[in-house]
Structure formats: C-alpha cells, structure tokens
CSV table of C-alpha atoms and ligand atoms in Angstrom, one decimal:
chain,number,residue,atom,x,y,z
A,1,MET,CA,195.7,-40.0,-49.8
A,2,PRO,CA,197.5,-37.2,-51.7
A,3,ASN,CA,201.0,-38.3,-52.7
A,4,GLN,CA,204.2,-36.3,-52.5
A,5,LEU,CA,203.7,-35.0,-56.0
A,6,ASP,CA,200.2,-33.8,-55.4
A,7,LYS,CA,201.3,-32.0,-52.2
A,8,GLU,CA,204.1,-30.3,-54.1
A,9,LYS,CA,201.7,-29.2,-56.9
A,10,ASP,CA,199.3,-27.9,-54.2
A,11,ARG,CA,202.1,-25.9,-52.6
A,12,GLU,CA,203.1,-24.4,-55.9
A,13,LYS,CA,199.5,-23.5,-56.6
A,14,ILE,CA,199.1,-21.7,-53.3
A,15,THR,CA,202.4,-19.9,-53.9
A,16,HIS,CA,201.1,-18.8,-57.3
A,17,GLN,CA,197.8,-17.7,-55.9
A,18,HIS,CA,199.6,-15.8,-53.1
A,19,ARG,CA,201.6,-13.9,-55.7
A,20,LYS,CA,198.4,-12.8,-57.4
A,21,ASP,CA,197.0,-11.5,-54.0
A,22,GLU,CA,200.3,-9.7,-53.4
A,23,HIS,CA,200.0,-8.0,-56.8
A,24,LEU,CA,196.5,-6.8,-55.8
A,25,SER,CA,197.6,-5.4,-52.5
A,26,LEU,CA,200.7,-3.8,-53.7
A,27,ALA,CA,199.0,-2.3,-56.8
A,28,GLN,CA,196.5,-0.8,-54.4
A,29,LYS,CA,199.2,0.6,-52.1
A,30,PHE,CA,201.0,2.0,-55.2
A,31,TRP,CA,197.9,3.8,-56.4
A,32,ARG,CA,197.3,5.3,-53.0
A,33,ASN,CA,200.8,6.8,-52.7
A,34,GLN,CA,201.3,8.2,-56.2
A,35,ASN,CA,200.6,11.5,-57.9
A,36,PHE,CA,200.1,10.5,-61.6
A,37,GLU,CA,199.6,13.9,-63.2
A,38,ASN,CA,203.1,14.2,-64.6
A,39,SER,CA,204.3,10.6,-64.8
A,40,THR,CA,201.9,9.5,-67.5
A,41,GLY,CA,203.2,12.1,-70.0
A,42,PHE,CA,199.7,13.4,-70.8
A,43,GLY,CA,200.4,16.5,-68.7
A,44,ASP,CA,202.9,17.6,-71.5
A,45,ILE,CA,200.1,17.7,-74.1
A,46,ARG,CA,197.7,20.5,-74.7
A,47,LEU,CA,194.7,20.2,-76.9
A,48,ILE,CA,193.7,23.2,-79.0
A,49,PRO,CA,190.1,24.2,-78.4
A,50,LYS,CA,187.8,25.8,-81.0
A,51,SER,CA,185.9,29.0,-80.1
A,52,LEU,CA,183.6,28.3,-83.1
A,53,PRO,CA,183.4,24.5,-83.4
A,54,GLU,CA,180.2,24.6,-85.5
A,55,ILE,CA,178.9,21.4,-83.9
A,56,SER,CA,176.0,20.2,-81.6
A,57,MET,CA,176.6,17.6,-78.9
A,58,THR,CA,173.9,15.5,-80.4
A,59,GLU,CA,175.9,14.9,-83.5
A,60,ILE,CA,178.8,13.4,-81.6
A,61,ASP,CA,179.5,9.7,-81.7
A,62,ILE,CA,182.4,8.3,-79.5
A,63,SER,CA,182.0,4.7,-80.6
A,64,ALA,CA,184.9,2.9,-82.2
A,65,ASN,CA,185.1,0.2,-84.8
A,66,VAL,CA,188.0,-2.2,-84.2
A,67,PHE,CA,188.3,-6.0,-85.1
A,68,GLY,CA,185.1,-5.6,-87.0
A,69,TYR,CA,183.3,-4.9,-83.8
A,70,LYS,CA,181.5,-1.7,-82.7
A,71,PHE,CA,182.7,-0.6,-79.3
A,72,LYS,CA,180.0,1.7,-78.0
A,73,LYS,CA,182.6,3.4,-75.8
A,74,PRO,CA,186.2,3.5,-76.9
A,75,PHE,CA,187.6,2.4,-73.5
A,76,TYR,CA,187.5,-0.8,-71.5
A,77,ILE,CA,188.6,-2.5,-68.3
A,78,GLU,CA,192.1,-3.8,-68.7
A,79,ALA,CA,193.4,-7.1,-67.3
A,80,ILE,CA,193.6,-7.3,-63.5
A,81,THR,CA,194.7,-10.8,-62.3
A,82,GLY,CA,192.4,-13.7,-61.5
A,83,GLY,CA,193.0,-17.3,-60.3
A,84,SER,CA,192.9,-16.7,-56.5
A,85,GLU,CA,189.8,-16.3,-54.5
A,86,ARG,CA,190.3,-12.6,-54.1
A,87,GLY,CA,191.3,-12.2,-57.8
A,88,ASP,CA,188.2,-14.1,-59.0
A,89,ARG,CA,185.9,-12.0,-56.8
A,90,ILE,CA,187.4,-8.8,-58.2
A,91,ASN,CA,187.0,-10.1,-61.8
A,92,ALA,CA,183.4,-11.0,-61.1
A,93,GLN,CA,182.7,-7.4,-59.8
A,94,LEU,CA,184.5,-5.9,-62.8
A,95,ALA,CA,182.4,-8.1,-65.2
A,96,GLU,CA,179.2,-6.8,-63.5
A,97,ILE,CA,180.4,-3.2,-64.0
A,98,ALA,CA,181.4,-3.9,-67.6
A,99,LYS,CA,178.0,-5.5,-68.3
A,100,ASN,CA,176.1,-2.5,-66.8
A,101,GLN,CA,178.3,0.0,-68.6
A,102,ARG,CA,178.3,-2.0,-71.9
A,103,LEU,CA,182.1,-2.0,-71.9
A,104,ALA,CA,184.6,-4.6,-73.1
A,105,MET,CA,186.8,-6.2,-70.5
A,106,ALA,CA,190.0,-8.2,-70.3
A,107,VAL,CA,190.6,-10.9,-67.8
A,108,GLY,CA,193.9,-11.3,-66.0
A,109,SER,CA,196.5,-13.8,-67.0
A,110,GLN,CA,195.0,-17.3,-67.4
A,111,SER,CA,198.4,-19.0,-67.2
A,112,ILE,CA,197.4,-20.1,-63.7
A,113,ALA,CA,194.3,-21.8,-64.9
A,114,LEU,CA,196.2,-23.5,-67.8
A,115,LYS,CA,198.5,-25.0,-65.2
A,116,TYR,CA,195.7,-25.8,-62.7
A,117,PRO,CA,192.6,-26.5,-64.7
A,118,GLU,CA,190.4,-26.5,-61.6
A,119,LEU,CA,190.9,-22.7,-61.4
A,120,ALA,CA,189.3,-22.1,-64.9
A,121,VAL,CA,185.8,-21.7,-63.3
A,122,GLY,CA,186.9,-18.3,-61.8
A,123,PHE,CA,187.7,-17.0,-65.2
A,124,ALA,CA,184.6,-18.6,-66.9
A,125,LYS,CA,182.4,-16.7,-64.4
A,126,VAL,CA,183.3,-13.5,-66.2
A,127,ARG,CA,181.6,-14.8,-69.4
A,128,GLN,CA,178.6,-16.1,-67.4
A,129,ILE,CA,178.1,-12.5,-66.0
A,130,HIS,CA,179.0,-10.5,-69.1
A,131,LYS,CA,177.2,-12.8,-71.6
A,132,ASP,CA,177.2,-10.6,-74.7
A,133,GLY,CA,180.3,-8.5,-73.9
A,134,PHE,CA,183.5,-8.2,-75.8
A,135,LEU,CA,186.0,-10.2,-73.7
A,136,PHE,CA,189.7,-10.4,-74.1
A,137,ALA,CA,191.5,-13.6,-72.9
A,138,ASN,CA,195.0,-13.1,-71.6
A,139,ILE,CA,198.2,-15.2,-71.5
A,140,GLY,CA,201.9,-14.6,-71.3
A,141,ALA,CA,204.1,-14.7,-74.4
A,142,SER,CA,205.8,-18.0,-73.6
A,143,HIS,CA,202.6,-20.1,-74.0
A,144,GLY,CA,202.1,-22.0,-77.3
A,145,LEU,CA,199.1,-22.2,-79.6
A,146,GLU,CA,197.4,-24.9,-77.6
A,147,GLY,CA,197.5,-22.8,-74.4
A,148,ALA,CA,196.2,-19.8,-76.4
A,149,LYS,CA,193.2,-21.8,-77.7
A,150,ARG,CA,192.4,-23.1,-74.2
A,151,ALA,CA,192.5,-19.6,-72.8
A,152,VAL,CA,190.1,-18.3,-75.5
A,153,ASP,CA,187.7,-21.3,-75.0
A,154,MET,CA,187.8,-20.9,-71.2
A,155,ILE,CA,185.9,-17.5,-71.5
A,156,GLU,CA,184.6,-17.8,-75.1
A,157,ALA,CA,186.8,-14.8,-75.7
A,158,ASN,CA,186.3,-12.4,-78.7
A,159,ALA,CA,190.1,-11.7,-78.8
A,160,LEU,CA,193.3,-12.7,-77.1
A,161,GLU,CA,195.8,-10.5,-75.3
A,162,ILE,CA,199.4,-11.8,-75.2
A,163,HIS,CA,201.2,-9.8,-72.5
A,164,VAL,CA,204.9,-9.0,-72.8
A,165,ASN,CA,206.5,-8.0,-69.5
A,166,VAL,CA,210.2,-8.3,-69.7
A,167,ILE,CA,210.9,-5.6,-67.1
A,168,GLN,CA,208.5,-7.2,-64.6
A,169,GLU,CA,210.1,-10.6,-65.1
A,170,LEU,CA,213.5,-9.1,-64.6
A,171,ALA,CA,212.4,-7.4,-61.4
A,172,MET,CA,211.3,-10.8,-59.9
A,173,LYS,CA,213.7,-12.9,-57.9
A,174,ASP,CA,216.0,-15.5,-59.6
A,175,GLY,CA,214.0,-18.7,-59.8
A,176,GLU,CA,210.7,-16.8,-60.1
A,177,GLY,CA,211.0,-14.5,-63.0
A,178,ASP,CA,211.7,-15.5,-66.6
A,179,ARG,CA,215.3,-15.1,-67.8
A,180,SER,CA,214.9,-16.0,-71.5
A,181,PHE,CA,212.8,-13.9,-73.8
A,182,TYR,CA,212.5,-15.6,-77.3
A,183,TRP,CA,208.9,-14.7,-77.8
A,184,LEU,CA,208.4,-13.2,-81.3
A,185,GLU,CA,208.1,-16.4,-83.3
A,186,ASN,CA,205.7,-17.8,-80.8
A,187,ILE,CA,203.5,-14.7,-80.9
A,188,ASN,CA,203.5,-14.8,-84.7
A,189,GLU,CA,202.5,-18.5,-84.7
A,190,ILE,CA,199.6,-17.9,-82.3
A,191,ALA,CA,198.4,-14.8,-84.2
A,192,SER,CA,198.5,-16.5,-87.6
A,193,GLN,CA,196.6,-19.6,-86.4
A,194,LEU,CA,194.1,-18.5,-83.8
A,195,ASP,CA,190.7,-17.7,-85.1
A,196,VAL,CA,190.2,-14.6,-83.0
A,197,PRO,CA,192.2,-11.3,-83.2
A,198,VAL,CA,195.5,-11.3,-81.2
A,199,ILE,CA,196.7,-8.2,-79.4
A,200,VAL,CA,200.2,-7.9,-78.0
A,201,LYS,CA,200.2,-5.9,-74.8
A,202,GLU,CA,202.9,-4.3,-72.7
A,203,VAL,CA,202.0,-4.2,-69.0
A,204,GLY,CA,203.2,-0.7,-68.2
A,205,PHE,CA,206.7,-0.1,-69.7
A,206,GLY,CA,205.7,1.2,-73.1
A,207,MET,CA,207.0,0.3,-76.6
A,208,SER,CA,209.7,1.7,-78.9
A,209,GLN,CA,209.9,2.0,-82.6
A,210,GLN,CA,212.0,-1.1,-82.8
A,211,THR,CA,209.3,-3.2,-81.1
A,212,PHE,CA,206.6,-1.7,-83.3
A,213,GLN,CA,208.6,-2.6,-86.4
A,214,LEU,CA,209.0,-6.2,-85.3
A,215,LEU,CA,205.3,-6.5,-84.4
A,216,GLY,CA,204.4,-4.8,-87.6
A,217,GLU,CA,205.8,-7.8,-89.5
A,218,THR,CA,203.7,-10.3,-87.5
A,219,ALA,CA,200.1,-11.4,-87.9
A,220,VAL,CA,199.0,-9.7,-84.7
A,221,SER,CA,195.8,-7.7,-85.1
A,222,ALA,CA,196.5,-4.8,-82.7
A,223,ILE,CA,199.1,-3.5,-80.3
A,224,ASN,CA,198.5,-2.2,-76.8
A,225,VAL,CA,201.4,0.1,-76.0
A,226,GLY,CA,200.9,-0.3,-72.2
A,227,GLY,CA,202.8,2.8,-71.2
A,228,ARG,CA,204.6,3.7,-68.0
A,229,GLY,CA,203.3,6.1,-65.5
A,230,GLY,CA,200.4,4.2,-64.0
A,231,THR,CA,200.7,0.8,-62.3
A,232,ASN,CA,204.4,0.0,-62.0
A,233,PHE,CA,205.0,-3.7,-62.0
A,234,ALA,CA,208.7,-3.3,-61.5
A,235,TRP,CA,208.0,-1.4,-58.3
A,236,ILE,CA,205.5,-4.1,-57.3
A,237,GLU,CA,208.0,-6.9,-57.9
A,238,GLU,CA,210.8,-5.0,-56.3
A,239,GLN,CA,208.7,-4.7,-53.2
A,240,ARG,CA,208.0,-8.5,-53.3
A,241,ALA,CA,211.6,-9.4,-53.9
A,242,LYS,CA,212.8,-6.8,-51.4
A,243,GLU,CA,215.3,-5.7,-54.1
A,244,PHE,CA,215.3,-2.0,-54.2
A,245,SER,CA,218.6,-1.1,-55.9
A,246,LEU,CA,217.9,-2.2,-59.5
A,247,TYR,CA,215.8,0.8,-60.5
A,248,LEU,CA,213.9,-1.1,-63.1
A,249,ASP,CA,210.9,0.8,-61.9
A,250,ALA,CA,212.4,3.9,-63.4
A,251,GLN,CA,212.5,2.5,-66.9
A,252,GLY,CA,210.1,2.5,-69.8
A,253,LEU,CA,208.2,4.9,-72.1
A,254,SER,CA,204.9,6.5,-71.3
A,255,ALA,CA,201.7,5.9,-73.3
A,256,PRO,CA,202.1,9.3,-75.2
A,257,GLU,CA,205.8,8.5,-75.9
A,258,SER,CA,204.9,5.0,-77.1
A,259,LEU,CA,202.1,6.3,-79.4
A,260,LEU,CA,204.5,8.8,-80.9
A,261,GLU,CA,207.1,5.9,-81.4
A,262,ALA,CA,204.4,4.0,-83.3
A,263,LYS,CA,203.9,7.1,-85.5
A,264,PHE,CA,207.6,7.3,-86.1
A,265,ALA,CA,207.6,3.6,-87.0
A,266,SER,CA,204.7,4.3,-89.4
A,267,ILE,CA,202.8,1.4,-87.9
A,268,SER,CA,199.4,0.7,-89.6
A,269,LYS,CA,197.9,-1.8,-87.0
A,270,PRO,CA,195.3,-0.5,-84.6
A,271,LEU,CA,196.8,0.8,-81.3
A,272,ILE,CA,195.4,0.6,-77.8
A,273,ALA,CA,196.7,3.0,-75.1
A,274,THR,CA,197.0,2.0,-71.4
A,275,GLY,CA,199.2,3.5,-68.7
A,276,GLY,CA,197.8,5.5,-65.8
A,277,ILE,CA,194.5,6.4,-67.5
A,278,GLN,CA,192.2,8.3,-65.0
A,279,TYR,CA,190.5,11.0,-67.0
A,280,ALA,CA,188.5,11.4,-70.2
A,281,SER,CA,191.1,14.1,-71.3
A,282,GLN,CA,193.8,11.3,-71.3
A,283,ILE,CA,191.5,9.1,-73.4
A,284,VAL,CA,191.0,11.9,-76.0
A,285,LYS,CA,194.7,12.8,-76.1
A,286,SER,CA,195.5,9.1,-76.7
A,287,GLN,CA,193.0,9.1,-79.6
A,288,VAL,CA,194.5,12.2,-81.0
A,289,LEU,CA,197.9,10.5,-80.9
A,290,GLY,CA,196.5,7.5,-82.9
A,291,ALA,CA,194.9,5.1,-80.3
A,292,SER,CA,191.8,3.3,-81.5
A,293,LEU,CA,190.9,2.1,-78.0
A,294,VAL,CA,192.0,3.0,-74.5
A,295,SER,CA,192.1,0.8,-71.4
A,296,SER,CA,192.6,1.3,-67.7
A,297,ALA,CA,193.4,-1.1,-64.8
A,298,GLY,CA,195.0,0.2,-61.6
A,299,PHE,CA,192.8,3.3,-61.3
A,300,ILE,CA,189.7,1.1,-61.7
A,301,LEU,CA,190.9,-1.5,-59.2
A,302,SER,CA,191.9,1.2,-56.7
A,303,ASN,CA,188.5,2.8,-56.9
A,304,LEU,CA,186.7,-0.5,-56.7
A,305,VAL,CA,188.5,-1.4,-53.5
A,306,GLU,CA,188.4,2.0,-51.9
A,307,ASN,CA,185.0,3.4,-53.1
A,308,GLY,CA,183.0,0.4,-54.4
A,309,ALA,CA,181.4,-0.7,-57.7
A,310,GLU,CA,178.8,2.1,-57.9
A,311,TYR,CA,181.5,4.7,-57.7
A,312,VAL,CA,183.5,3.0,-60.5
A,313,GLU,CA,180.4,3.0,-62.6
A,314,MET,CA,180.0,6.7,-62.0
A,315,ILE,CA,183.6,7.3,-63.2
A,316,LEU,CA,183.0,5.3,-66.3
A,317,GLU,CA,179.8,7.1,-67.1
A,318,ASN,CA,181.6,10.4,-66.6
A,319,TRP,CA,184.4,9.3,-69.0
A,320,ALA,CA,181.8,8.9,-71.7
A,321,SER,CA,180.0,12.2,-71.2
A,322,ASP,CA,183.3,14.1,-70.6
A,323,MET,CA,184.7,12.7,-73.8
A,324,THR,CA,181.7,14.1,-75.7
A,325,LYS,CA,182.4,17.5,-74.3
A,326,PHE,CA,186.0,17.3,-75.4
A,327,TYR,CA,184.9,16.3,-78.9
A,328,ALA,CA,182.6,19.3,-78.9
A,329,MET,CA,185.5,21.6,-77.7
A,330,LEU,CA,187.6,20.3,-80.6
A,331,GLY,CA,184.8,20.5,-83.1
A,332,VAL,CA,184.9,16.8,-84.1
A,333,LYS,CA,182.0,14.4,-84.6
A,334,ASP,CA,183.8,11.2,-84.3
A,335,SER,CA,187.2,9.7,-83.6
A,336,SER,CA,188.3,9.6,-87.2
A,337,ALA,CA,188.2,13.4,-87.3
A,338,LEU,CA,190.1,13.5,-84.0
A,339,GLN,CA,193.3,12.2,-85.5
A,340,LYS,CA,193.6,15.4,-87.6
A,341,THR,CA,193.6,17.5,-84.4
A,342,GLU,CA,196.8,19.4,-83.7
A,343,LEU,CA,198.5,19.3,-80.3
A,344,ILE,CA,201.0,21.4,-78.4
A,345,TYR,CA,203.8,19.5,-76.7
A,346,SER,CA,205.8,20.8,-73.8
A,347,GLY,CA,208.4,19.7,-71.2
A,348,ASP,CA,209.8,16.1,-71.3
A,349,LEU,CA,207.5,15.1,-74.2
A,350,PHE,CA,208.8,18.0,-76.4
A,351,THR,CA,212.4,17.0,-75.6
A,352,PHE,CA,211.5,13.4,-76.4
A,353,ILE,CA,210.1,14.2,-79.8
A,354,GLU,CA,213.2,16.3,-80.6
A,355,GLN,CA,215.6,13.5,-79.7
A,356,ARG,CA,213.6,10.7,-81.3
A,357,THR,CA,213.1,12.4,-84.6
A,358,LYS,CA,216.7,13.6,-84.9
A,359,PRO,CA,218.7,10.6,-83.6
A,360,SER,CA,221.7,11.7,-85.7
A,361,ARG,CA,222.3,14.6,-83.4
A,362,PHE,CA,223.9,12.2,-80.8
B,401,FMN,C1,196.6,-6.0,-59.8
B,401,FMN,C2,196.9,-6.1,-61.2
B,401,FMN,C3,197.1,-7.3,-61.9
B,401,FMN,C4,197.3,-7.3,-63.2
B,401,FMN,N1,197.4,-8.5,-63.8
B,401,FMN,C5,197.6,-8.6,-65.2
B,401,FMN,C6,197.6,-9.8,-65.9
B,401,FMN,O1,197.4,-10.9,-65.3
B,401,FMN,N2,197.8,-9.8,-67.2
B,401,FMN,C7,198.1,-8.6,-67.9
B,401,FMN,O2,198.3,-8.7,-69.1
B,401,FMN,N3,198.1,-7.4,-67.2
B,401,FMN,C8,197.9,-7.4,-65.9
B,401,FMN,N4,197.9,-6.2,-65.3
B,401,FMN,C9,198.4,-5.0,-66.0
B,401,FMN,C10,197.3,-4.1,-66.6
B,401,FMN,O3,196.5,-4.8,-67.4
B,401,FMN,C11,197.9,-2.9,-67.2
B,401,FMN,O4,198.6,-3.3,-68.4
B,401,FMN,C12,198.8,-2.1,-66.4
B,401,FMN,O5,198.4,-2.1,-65.0
B,401,FMN,C13,198.9,-0.7,-66.8
B,401,FMN,O6,197.7,0.0,-66.8
B,401,FMN,P1,197.2,1.0,-65.5
B,401,FMN,O7,198.3,2.0,-65.4
B,401,FMN,O8,195.9,1.5,-66.0
B,401,FMN,O9,197.1,0.1,-64.3
B,401,FMN,C14,197.6,-6.1,-63.9
B,401,FMN,C15,197.4,-4.9,-63.3
B,401,FMN,C16,197.0,-4.8,-61.9
B,401,FMN,C17,196.8,-3.5,-61.3
C-alpha cells in the first residue's frame, strides 16, 4: 500500500512531468507564431563576399575541434526537455537524427531524473541509440558535484551543460521558480572537479560582459551564450503562470550581441552560440563573431513535430552543404580563417556596438 509520503511524491512527479509537457506544447506554439528574422539580431549583420575567392569547394572543411574532440559539423541539437513520456519520445527521435547525421546532442535537464531515479531510463535511451556520439548531460546550476556526476554517468556523457536561467525562474509563479541565485561557486566547484568538460549555458536570454568576466575566472571549459530571439522561456512561463504584465519576455541579449560582449570582455574560452538558429547563414555569422560551435533547439523541435524526422534530417544536411557554400563565398577553407572575416553591422546591432564600446557617453 503506498503511504501518504509516496502519494505526495507521485503527485509532485506528475506535476513536474506535466510542466515538461507544457514546455513542449508552448514552445511549439511559440515557434508557430513568430517571425524570427529580426529578433535574433543576425539580420543586422552582412557578410562581405569575395568575387575572386581563389578557392575550390573540395578544399573546404567545416569541422571544428573543441574539447579535444573533432566535431564533423560545427552545429548540434541543443537540450530539449526529457523525463516525461512525451519528452523521452522526442529525445529518442532526436538521438536517432543525431546518429544518422553524425551530430552531437544535448539532453534536456536531468534534474527530474536526479529526483526520481526511475526516470533515468528515458535519458539513458539517448546513449543507447547514439552509441558513439558526443553527448552533453544537462543540469541546473543549483545542483552539487554529486548530482553532476550522476547526470554524466546516466548517459555516459562526454561533457556537462549547466544551464543558467534566472529570467525563466523569475517568470515562474512564486513557489515554483527559484528566488535565490548564488550559483557561481557551485559552478566552479563542479567544473574544477568533474572529469568531463563543463559548459555554462544560458537558455535564451544572452550574456553580458560582466557574466563573461565572472565565468572567465572559473574552471568551466566553454560558454554557451544562449541568446534571445529564438525560444523565449519567459514568454512560455508567463503563459503557464498567466502573468502577462512582467515583460520579462522582452529582456535579454541576442546571440550576436552576446558574442560581441564576449569579445569586449576579451574572453578566451570557447564559445557556443544558440538563440533562434534556423539557417546556415546564422551559423556562419556566429562563427565569424567567435563561436566555435552553434546549437539549435526550438526550430528543430518545431520541425520534428510539424514535419517529421526525415524533414529535420534534410534541414541538417542542408545546413552543412550551405555552410560550405558560404565558406566558398568568403574564400575561407576552415573556421579558423573565418574569424578574420570582416562584417557590416546595421540597425540595432550597430547602435548596440556604439553604446557598449563607449559606455562613458552616458
Ligand atoms: C521544449 C524545450 C525544452 C527545453 N528544455 C531545456 C532543458 O531542459 N535544459 C536546458 O538547458 N535547455 C532547455 N531548453 C533550451 C534550449 O536548449 C535552448 O537553450 C533555447 O531553446 C534557445 O535555443 P533556440 O532558440 O534554438 O530554441 C529547452 C528548449 C525547448 C524548446
């Protein structure tokens, strides 16, 4: 007979799983309704093509070396939930796609499986499917070293993402979202003691110079800037909380803005760009701005649900071949040469650079 405590735990688990499913549905709804061209910031960047690039497509290599690992393609499938039946099914489909496309993949937050160990099988399935793939484990920043180790072991991960999501937490109702954010020391302890690389990852609100400077002094191996302009978790949580007057969904920095902030902070750790990625041009622009890897979540999820796995695979194949064309247009053979490419900035991004490089004006 289940006692009162077990019943309470079951109820909590179901509520937690329900939240995961709400995230999936609302993220889907969000992507259906949005026009992302301007909000990502990439529309304010123009690449400068070469009429005489002196290159052949056969000489181009888009692979990237990060964490001592060669990523055949410099983009991967970013963390999308897990822990509910629907979430697990989606993660298994994504793992299949990642395997076929030889892509790295991150699982969604494993916090739910740390709390309810019976849910670990859903995450472990990703490793069963994508046996030789580069997998990122994923936890929130309030977990300790022990939780981090368990998350990594659960999927035999090659690296660990620690997500930081202050604005998302603040958009949740009182009693659901975190209200205390002392994370830095914890992150540093995990990063210094874990035996796989640790990446700190924003979930769609971008990062400023101050954040980069703080992370620059820690043992983390890489930083995912997680820019605004794609999936908006403040909007999602505001929908769930039925709290529409806070406007947290209007806050944050885009991926291009965040990558520029990293430059202004002279950060030397590898950077990963996320935030509304839908096109190869955005991947290339991210690389020109200093990203070593690029990842995408909402767009992939939206296409998986609406158009199916084969369609997603076609998108990912096109990203790789389109990137090669962009490299040819720019006359670069690999990503190291890309970082010397010049850009033209316009609109909001131009204004952003002016203000952020001359703060004394105000
Ligand atoms: C349905 C859904 C669930 C997500 N769950 C997680 C998660 O559990 N952990 C995490 O770090 N990020 C999570 N993310 C955030 C993404 O990994 C990514 O940082 C964010 O969506 C911005 O990228 P995008 O604009 O390409 O969607 C989730 C995204 C979506 C769409």
